[in-house]
Short mmCIF file of C-alpha atoms and ligand atoms in Angstrom, two decimals:
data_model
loop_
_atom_site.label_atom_id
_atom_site.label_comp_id
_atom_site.label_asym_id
_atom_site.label_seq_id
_atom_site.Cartn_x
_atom_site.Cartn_y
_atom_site.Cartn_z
CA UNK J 1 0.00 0.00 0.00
CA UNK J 2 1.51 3.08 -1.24
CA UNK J 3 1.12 6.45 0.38
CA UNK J 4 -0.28 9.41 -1.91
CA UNK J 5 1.37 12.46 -1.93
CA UNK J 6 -0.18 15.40 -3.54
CA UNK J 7 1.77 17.75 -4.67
CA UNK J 8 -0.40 21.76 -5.28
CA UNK J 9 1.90 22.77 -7.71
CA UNK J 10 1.15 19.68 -10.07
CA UNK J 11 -2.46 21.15 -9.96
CA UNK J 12 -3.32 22.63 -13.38
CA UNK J 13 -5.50 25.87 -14.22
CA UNK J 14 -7.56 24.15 -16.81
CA UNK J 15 -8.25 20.78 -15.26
CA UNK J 16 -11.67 20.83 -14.51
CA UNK J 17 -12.27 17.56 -12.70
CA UNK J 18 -9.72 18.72 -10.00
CA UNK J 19 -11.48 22.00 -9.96
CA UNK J 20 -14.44 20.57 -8.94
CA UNK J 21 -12.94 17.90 -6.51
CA UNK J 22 -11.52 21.25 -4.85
CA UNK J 23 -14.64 22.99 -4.76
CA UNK J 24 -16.82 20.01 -3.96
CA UNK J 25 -14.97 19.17 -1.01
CA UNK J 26 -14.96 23.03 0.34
CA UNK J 27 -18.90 23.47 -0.34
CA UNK J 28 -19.80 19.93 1.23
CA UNK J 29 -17.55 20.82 4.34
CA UNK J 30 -19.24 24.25 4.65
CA UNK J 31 -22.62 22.56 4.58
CA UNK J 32 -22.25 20.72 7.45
CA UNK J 33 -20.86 23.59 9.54
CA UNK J 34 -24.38 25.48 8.10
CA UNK J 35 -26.33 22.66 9.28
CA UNK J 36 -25.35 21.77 12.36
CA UNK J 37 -24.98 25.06 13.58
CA UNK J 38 -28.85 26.11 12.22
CA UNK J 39 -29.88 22.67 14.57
CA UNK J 40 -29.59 25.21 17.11
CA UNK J 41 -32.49 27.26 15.57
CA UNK J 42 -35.16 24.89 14.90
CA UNK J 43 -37.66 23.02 17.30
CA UNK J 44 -37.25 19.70 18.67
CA UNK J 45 -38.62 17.74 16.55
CA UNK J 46 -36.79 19.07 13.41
CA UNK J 47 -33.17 18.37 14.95
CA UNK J 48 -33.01 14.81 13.82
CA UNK J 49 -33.30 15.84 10.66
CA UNK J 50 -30.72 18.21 11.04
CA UNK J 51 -28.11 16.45 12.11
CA UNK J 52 -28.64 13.72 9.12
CA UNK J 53 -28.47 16.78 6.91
CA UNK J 54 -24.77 17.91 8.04
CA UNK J 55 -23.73 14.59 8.83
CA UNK J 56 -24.86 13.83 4.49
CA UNK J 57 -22.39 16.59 3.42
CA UNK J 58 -19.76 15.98 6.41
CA UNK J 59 -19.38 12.46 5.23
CA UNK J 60 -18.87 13.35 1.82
CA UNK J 61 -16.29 16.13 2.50
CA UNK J 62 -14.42 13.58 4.42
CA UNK J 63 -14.50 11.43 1.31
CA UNK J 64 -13.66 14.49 -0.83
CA UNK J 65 -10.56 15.00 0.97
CA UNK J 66 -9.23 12.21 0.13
CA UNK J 67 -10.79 12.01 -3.52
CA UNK J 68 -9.67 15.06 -4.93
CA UNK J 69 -6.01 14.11 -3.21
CA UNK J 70 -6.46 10.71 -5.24
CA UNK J 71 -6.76 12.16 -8.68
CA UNK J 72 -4.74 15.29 -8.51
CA UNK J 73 -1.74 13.34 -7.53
CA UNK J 74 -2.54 9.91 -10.43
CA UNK J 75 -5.25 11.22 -12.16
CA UNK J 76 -7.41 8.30 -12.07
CA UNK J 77 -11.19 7.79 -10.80
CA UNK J 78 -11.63 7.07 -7.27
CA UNK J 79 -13.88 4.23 -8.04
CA UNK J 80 -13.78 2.49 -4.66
CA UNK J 81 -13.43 6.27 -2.40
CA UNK J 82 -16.95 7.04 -4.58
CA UNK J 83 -19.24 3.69 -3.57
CA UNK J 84 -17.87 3.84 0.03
CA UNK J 85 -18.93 7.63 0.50
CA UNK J 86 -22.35 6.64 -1.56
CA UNK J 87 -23.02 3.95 0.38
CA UNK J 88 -23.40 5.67 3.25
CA UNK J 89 -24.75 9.11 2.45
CA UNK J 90 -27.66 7.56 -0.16
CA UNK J 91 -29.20 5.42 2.75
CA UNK J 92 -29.41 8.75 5.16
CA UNK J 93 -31.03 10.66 2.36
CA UNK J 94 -33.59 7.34 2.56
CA UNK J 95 -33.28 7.96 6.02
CA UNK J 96 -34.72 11.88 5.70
CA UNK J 97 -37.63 10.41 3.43
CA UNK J 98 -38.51 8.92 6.43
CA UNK J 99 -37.74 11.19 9.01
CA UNK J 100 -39.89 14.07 7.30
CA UNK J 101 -43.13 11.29 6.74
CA UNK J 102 -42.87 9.71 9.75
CA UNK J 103 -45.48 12.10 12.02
CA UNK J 104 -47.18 11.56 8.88
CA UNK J 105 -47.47 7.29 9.63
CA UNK J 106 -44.00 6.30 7.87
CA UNK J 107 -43.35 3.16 8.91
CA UNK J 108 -39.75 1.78 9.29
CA UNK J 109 -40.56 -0.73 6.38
CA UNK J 110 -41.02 2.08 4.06
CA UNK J 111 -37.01 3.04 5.49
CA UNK J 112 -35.84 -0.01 4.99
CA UNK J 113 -37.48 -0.94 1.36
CA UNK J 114 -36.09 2.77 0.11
CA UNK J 115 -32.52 1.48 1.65
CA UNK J 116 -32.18 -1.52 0.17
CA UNK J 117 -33.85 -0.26 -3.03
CA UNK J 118 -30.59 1.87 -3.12
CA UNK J 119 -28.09 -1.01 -2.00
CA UNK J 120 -28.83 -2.53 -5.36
CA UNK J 121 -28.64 0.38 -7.15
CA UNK J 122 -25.12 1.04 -5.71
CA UNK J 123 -24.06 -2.70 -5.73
CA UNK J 124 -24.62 -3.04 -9.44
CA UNK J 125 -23.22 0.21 -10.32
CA UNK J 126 -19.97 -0.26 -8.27
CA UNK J 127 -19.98 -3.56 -10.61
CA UNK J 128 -19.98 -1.86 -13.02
CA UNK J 129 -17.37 0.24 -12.95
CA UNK J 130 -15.08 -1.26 -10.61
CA UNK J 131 -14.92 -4.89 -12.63
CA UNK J 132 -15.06 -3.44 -15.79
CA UNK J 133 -13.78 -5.19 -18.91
CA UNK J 134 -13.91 -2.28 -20.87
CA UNK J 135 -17.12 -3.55 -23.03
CA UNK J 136 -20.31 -2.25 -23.39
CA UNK J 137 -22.04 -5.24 -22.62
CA UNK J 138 -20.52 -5.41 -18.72
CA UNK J 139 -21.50 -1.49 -18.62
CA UNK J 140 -24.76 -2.01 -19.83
CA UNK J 141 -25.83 -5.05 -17.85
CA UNK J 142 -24.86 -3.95 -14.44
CA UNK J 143 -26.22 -0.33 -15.06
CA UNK J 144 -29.77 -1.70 -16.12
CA UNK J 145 -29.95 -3.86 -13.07
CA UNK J 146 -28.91 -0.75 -10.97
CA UNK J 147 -31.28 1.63 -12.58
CA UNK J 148 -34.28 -1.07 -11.16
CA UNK J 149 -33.40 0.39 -7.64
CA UNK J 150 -33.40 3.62 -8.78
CA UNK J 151 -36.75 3.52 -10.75
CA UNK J 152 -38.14 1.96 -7.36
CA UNK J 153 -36.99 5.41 -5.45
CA UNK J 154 -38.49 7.20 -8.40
CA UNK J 155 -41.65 5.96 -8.08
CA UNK J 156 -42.23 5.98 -4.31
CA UNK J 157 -41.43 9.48 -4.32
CA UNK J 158 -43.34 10.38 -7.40
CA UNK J 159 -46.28 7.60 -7.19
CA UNK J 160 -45.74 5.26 -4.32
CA UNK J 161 -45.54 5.14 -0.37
CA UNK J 162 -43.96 8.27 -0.13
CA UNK J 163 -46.36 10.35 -1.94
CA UNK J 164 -49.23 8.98 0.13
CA UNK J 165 -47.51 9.45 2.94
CA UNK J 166 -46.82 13.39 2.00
CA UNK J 167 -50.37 13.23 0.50
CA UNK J 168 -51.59 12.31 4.09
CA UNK J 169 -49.73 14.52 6.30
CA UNK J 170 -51.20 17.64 7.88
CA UNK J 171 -48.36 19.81 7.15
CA UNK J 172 -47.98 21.78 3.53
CA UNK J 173 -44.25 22.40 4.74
CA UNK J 174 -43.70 18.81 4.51
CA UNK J 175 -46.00 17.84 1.46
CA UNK J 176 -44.01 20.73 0.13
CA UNK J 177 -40.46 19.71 1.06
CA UNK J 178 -41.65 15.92 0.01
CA UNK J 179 -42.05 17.26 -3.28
CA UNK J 180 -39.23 19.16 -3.64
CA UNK J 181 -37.11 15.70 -3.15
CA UNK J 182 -39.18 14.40 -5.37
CA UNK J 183 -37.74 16.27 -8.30
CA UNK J 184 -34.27 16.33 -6.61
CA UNK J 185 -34.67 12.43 -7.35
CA UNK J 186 -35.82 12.64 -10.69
CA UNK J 187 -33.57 15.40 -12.07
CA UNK J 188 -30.69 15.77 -10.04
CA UNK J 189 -30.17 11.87 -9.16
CA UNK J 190 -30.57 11.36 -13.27
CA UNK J 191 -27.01 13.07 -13.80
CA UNK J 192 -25.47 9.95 -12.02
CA UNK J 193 -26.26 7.38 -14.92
CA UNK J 194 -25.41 9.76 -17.56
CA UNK J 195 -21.82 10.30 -15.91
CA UNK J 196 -21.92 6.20 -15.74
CA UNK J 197 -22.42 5.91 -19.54
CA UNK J 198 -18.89 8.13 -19.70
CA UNK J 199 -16.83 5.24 -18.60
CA UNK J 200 -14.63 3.40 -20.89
CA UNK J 201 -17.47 0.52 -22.87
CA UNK J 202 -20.49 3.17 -21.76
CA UNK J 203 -22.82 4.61 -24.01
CA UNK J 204 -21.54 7.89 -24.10
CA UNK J 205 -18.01 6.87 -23.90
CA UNK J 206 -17.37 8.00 -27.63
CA UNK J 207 -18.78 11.67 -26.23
CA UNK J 208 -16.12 12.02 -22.79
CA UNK J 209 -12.83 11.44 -21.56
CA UNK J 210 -12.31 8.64 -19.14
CA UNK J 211 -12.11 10.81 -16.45
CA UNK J 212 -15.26 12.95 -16.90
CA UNK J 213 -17.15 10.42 -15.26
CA UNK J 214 -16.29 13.02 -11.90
CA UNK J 215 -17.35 15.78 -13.51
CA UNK J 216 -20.71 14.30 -13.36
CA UNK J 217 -20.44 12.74 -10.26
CA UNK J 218 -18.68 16.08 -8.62
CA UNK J 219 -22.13 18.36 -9.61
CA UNK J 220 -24.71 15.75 -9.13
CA UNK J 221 -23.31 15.14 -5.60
CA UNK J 222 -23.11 19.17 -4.71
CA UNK J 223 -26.52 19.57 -6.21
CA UNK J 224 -27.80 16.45 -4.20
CA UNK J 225 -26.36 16.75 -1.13
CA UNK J 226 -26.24 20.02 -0.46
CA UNK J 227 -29.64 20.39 -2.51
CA UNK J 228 -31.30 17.67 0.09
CA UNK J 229 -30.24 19.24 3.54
CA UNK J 230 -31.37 22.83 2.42
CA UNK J 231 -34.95 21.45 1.40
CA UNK J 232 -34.97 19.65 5.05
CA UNK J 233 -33.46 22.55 6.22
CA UNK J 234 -36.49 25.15 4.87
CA UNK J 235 -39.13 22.79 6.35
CA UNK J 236 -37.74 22.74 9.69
CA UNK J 237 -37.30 26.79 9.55
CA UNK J 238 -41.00 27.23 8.06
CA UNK J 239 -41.97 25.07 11.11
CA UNK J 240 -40.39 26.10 13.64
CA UNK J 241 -41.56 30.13 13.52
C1 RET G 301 -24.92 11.54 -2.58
C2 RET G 301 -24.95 10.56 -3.58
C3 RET G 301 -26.04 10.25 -4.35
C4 RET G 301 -27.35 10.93 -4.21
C5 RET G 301 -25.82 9.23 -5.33
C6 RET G 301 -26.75 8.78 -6.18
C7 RET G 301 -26.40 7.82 -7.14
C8 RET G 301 -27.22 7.36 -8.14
C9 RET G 301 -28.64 7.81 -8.31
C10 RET G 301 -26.64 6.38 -9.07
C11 RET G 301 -27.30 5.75 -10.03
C12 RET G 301 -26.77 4.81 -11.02
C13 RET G 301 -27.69 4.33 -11.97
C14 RET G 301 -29.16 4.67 -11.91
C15 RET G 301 -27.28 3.45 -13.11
C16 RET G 301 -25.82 3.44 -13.34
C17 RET G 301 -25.05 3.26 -12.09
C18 RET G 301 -25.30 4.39 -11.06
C19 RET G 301 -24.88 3.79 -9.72
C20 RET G 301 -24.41 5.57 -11.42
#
C-alpha cells in the first residue's frame, strides 16, 4: 500500500475535474458547519433531521478530501473512495424520506425498502465500474440492473408510499419539502447514470474522456447533497416560527 502524496503545484488551471474535486470538497464541508450550527435554531422535533443533513455533506467532504487528493496526484477515478462515500450518504437521504413522513405514519418498512432499493442500485453500479472489462455489454448489464433500484426510489417518491404518505400529512411544509425531493430524485439523481455511460465501454463513452465520469459525479453530488439538507433545512425553519 503506497502512500499518496499530492503535490499543489502539479495542480493545473484548466483541469476541470480537480477543480471541482476542490470545490466540492470546500462546499460539502461548509454545509455541514451550516447545518449543524442552524440545529440550534429549529424546534425539537426538526433536529433529527438536522443532524442527518450535516452529517450527508460531512461524510462526503471527508470522502472528498481524500478524492480530490487521489486524482490530482494519479489522475485516475476514485472508483472504490466514490461507492464507500455513496453507500453511506444515499441510505441517510432514505433515512430523511422517512424522518420528514414519519409524524405523517411512515413506517420503518417504508425506510428499509427505500434502503435496500438503493443497496442494489449502488451494488450493481460499483460492478460496473469497478470490474469493468472495458465492453459495453458489462456497462450495460450492471447499469440496467442498478437503474431497477433507482426507478423503485423514483416511483415511491413520485407515485408510491412516499407520496401517500406526504399526500396524508397535515403539514404543507412537509408535502411541500416531500415534493421538492421528489424532483431532486428525478432530475438531479438522473445526472449519475449519464456520468456512468462516460466510462470506458459506456454509451456515451465516444462523447467524454475517461475521467469525466467526476465531472458528473462532482455536480450531481453538490446539487444532491447540499440540494437535500437545504430542502430539510427550509421545512424545519417554516416550522419552527
Ligand atoms: C450523494 C450521492 C447520491 C445521491 C448518489 C446517487 C447515485 C445514483 C442515483 C446512481 C445511479 C446509477 C444508476 C441509476 C445506473 C448506473 C449506475 C449508477 C450507480 C451511477
Amino acid at each position: 500500500m503506497n502512500t499518496i502524496f499530492l503535490n499543489v503545484m502539479d495542480i493545473k488551471a484548466d483541469d476541470p475535474v480537480t477543480f471541482t474535486f476542490f470545490t466540492g470538497y470546500m462546499a460539502m464541508l461548509a454545509a455541514s458547519v451550516f447545518f449543524f450550527f442552524e440545529r440550534g435554531q429549529v424546534d425539537g422535533k426538526w433536529k433529527t433531521s438536522l443532524l442527518v443533513s450535516g452529517l450527508i455533506t460531512g461524510i462526503a467532504a471527508v470522502h472528498y478530501y481524500y478524492m480530490r487528493d487521489y486524482f490530482a496526484a494519479t489522475g485516475k477515478t476514485p472508483v472504490a473512495l466514490r461507492y464507500i462515500d455513496w453507500t453511506l450518504t444515499v441510505p441517510l437521504m432514505c433515512l430523511e424520506f422517512y424522518l420528514l413522513l414519519k409524524p405523517a405514519g411512515a413506517k420503518s418498512s417504508f425506510m428499509w425498502k427505500l434502503i435496500a432499493a438503493s443497496v442494489l442500485m449502488l451494488v450493481a453500479g460499483y460492478i460496473g465500474e469497478a470490474f469493468t472489462d472495458g465492453s459495453t455489454a458489462h456497462s450495460v448489464k450492471w447499469g440496467v440492473i442498478s437503474t431497477i433500484g433507482y426507478v423503485y426510489i423514483l416511483y415511491s417518491a413520485w407515485f408510491g408510499e412516499a407520496k401517500t404518505l406526504a399526500a396524508s400529512s397535515n403539514s404543507a411544509a412537509v408535502a411541500k419539502g416531500i415534493n421538492a425531493l421528489a424532483w431532486f430524485v428525478l432530475v438531479g439523481w438522473a445526472i449519475y447514470p449519464i456520468g456512468y455511460m462516460a466510462m470506458p465501454g459506456g454509451w456515451l463513452s465516444n462523447m467524454f474522456a475517461p475521467e469525466d465520469v467526476n465531472l458528473f459525479y462532482n455536480l450531481a453530488d453538490a446539487i444532491n447533497k447540499i440540494g437535500f439538507g437545504l430542502v430539510v433545512y427550509g421545512i424545519a425553519t417554516s416550522e419552527s416560527k
